[in-house]
Amino acid sequence: MNVRGKAFVFGDRIDTDVLAPGPYMREPMHVLASHCLEAVDPAFASEVKRGDIVVGGESFGIGSSREQAVQALAELGVGAIVARSFARIFYRNALNLGVPALVCTELEVSRGDELEVRPVEGHIINHSTGREFACEKIPTELMAIVAGGGLMPWLERKLAAERRA
């Protein structure tokens, strides 16, 4: 499940309150998503396209454990999230909700660069610069969950198959 798209680059400690702003938490997901990251990049939600890649610095997704932070990115069509490091719960929420999240400590990228993310290989290609970077691989077992749309859809299919067997 490789992903190719435009990079949207953010700094360190992007927290869940910036990804899913509190004042919009009771709104439908498409409304909440339209405010995703507006505190640091007001144009993000209107410019991001399906398959684009969010790149963060250290501790991406710190703060509360709200799943809506990942759901907002998924609603906007983000194909992958790459960061130098993730808050532990955010990382797990991303995989559980079907969004690949990769740790890549050496990635050099600018906003708008065309990236190709290969999660199982642990490889990122910056097609704009021609450079390639190694990152932490997402194990095949976890990628099966991601490719299946997240943990709950994957589990529902698995249990249904077991019942049929």
mmCIF file of N, CA and C in Angstrom, residues 6 9 14 16 24 53 72 86 91 107 111 150 156 165:
data_model
loop_
_atom_site.group_PDB
_atom_site.id
_atom_site.type_symbol
_atom_site.label_atom_id
_atom_site.label_comp_id
_atom_site.label_asym_id
_atom_site.label_seq_id
_atom_site.Cartn_x
_atom_site.Cartn_y
_atom_site.Cartn_z
ATOM 1 N N LYS A 6 1.535 15.073 -2.434
ATOM 2 C CA LYS A 6 2.223 16.318 -2.098
ATOM 3 C C LYS A 6 2.449 16.385 -0.582
ATOM 4 N N VAL A 9 4.159 20.168 5.297
ATOM 5 C CA VAL A 9 5.189 20.054 6.332
ATOM 6 C C VAL A 9 4.850 20.932 7.533
ATOM 7 N N ILE A 14 3.054 19.210 17.174
ATOM 8 C CA ILE A 14 1.709 19.510 16.662
ATOM 9 C C ILE A 14 0.748 18.671 17.493
ATOM 10 N N THR A 16 -3.048 17.421 19.334
ATOM 11 C CA THR A 16 -4.371 16.996 18.876
ATOM 12 C C THR A 16 -5.372 18.137 18.904
ATOM 13 N N TYR A 24 -14.981 22.679 17.652
ATOM 14 C CA TYR A 24 -15.705 21.999 16.571
ATOM 15 C C TYR A 24 -15.935 20.510 16.845
ATOM 16 N N ILE A 53 0.457 13.857 1.806
ATOM 17 C CA ILE A 53 1.200 13.341 2.960
ATOM 18 C C ILE A 53 1.502 14.459 3.937
ATOM 19 N N ALA A 72 -9.939 13.443 11.408
ATOM 20 C CA ALA A 72 -9.974 14.670 10.604
ATOM 21 C C ALA A 72 -9.019 14.563 9.420
ATOM 22 N N PHE A 86 6.247 10.286 17.074
ATOM 23 C CA PHE A 86 4.813 10.436 17.316
ATOM 24 C C PHE A 86 4.505 10.276 18.795
ATOM 25 N N TYR A 91 -0.083 7.632 17.318
ATOM 26 C CA TYR A 91 0.470 6.652 16.377
ATOM 27 C C TYR A 91 -0.450 5.441 16.278
ATOM 28 N N LEU A 107 14.269 12.454 7.307
ATOM 29 C CA LEU A 107 13.576 12.976 6.131
ATOM 30 C C LEU A 107 13.831 14.472 5.946
ATOM 31 N N ARG A 111 7.471 21.837 1.828
ATOM 32 C CA ARG A 111 6.054 21.846 1.461
ATOM 33 C C ARG A 111 5.924 21.818 -0.061
ATOM 34 N N GLY A 150 -8.691 -0.038 8.710
ATOM 35 C CA GLY A 150 -8.547 0.181 10.141
ATOM 36 C C GLY A 150 -8.900 -1.062 10.933
ATOM 37 N N GLU A 156 -13.973 -7.020 11.958
ATOM 38 C CA GLU A 156 -15.295 -7.496 11.530
ATOM 39 C C GLU A 156 -15.171 -8.529 10.420
ATOM 40 N N ALA A 165 -16.303 -20.313 8.625
ATOM 41 C CA ALA A 165 -15.430 -21.510 8.587
ATOM 42 C C ALA A 165 -15.842 -22.613 9.498
#
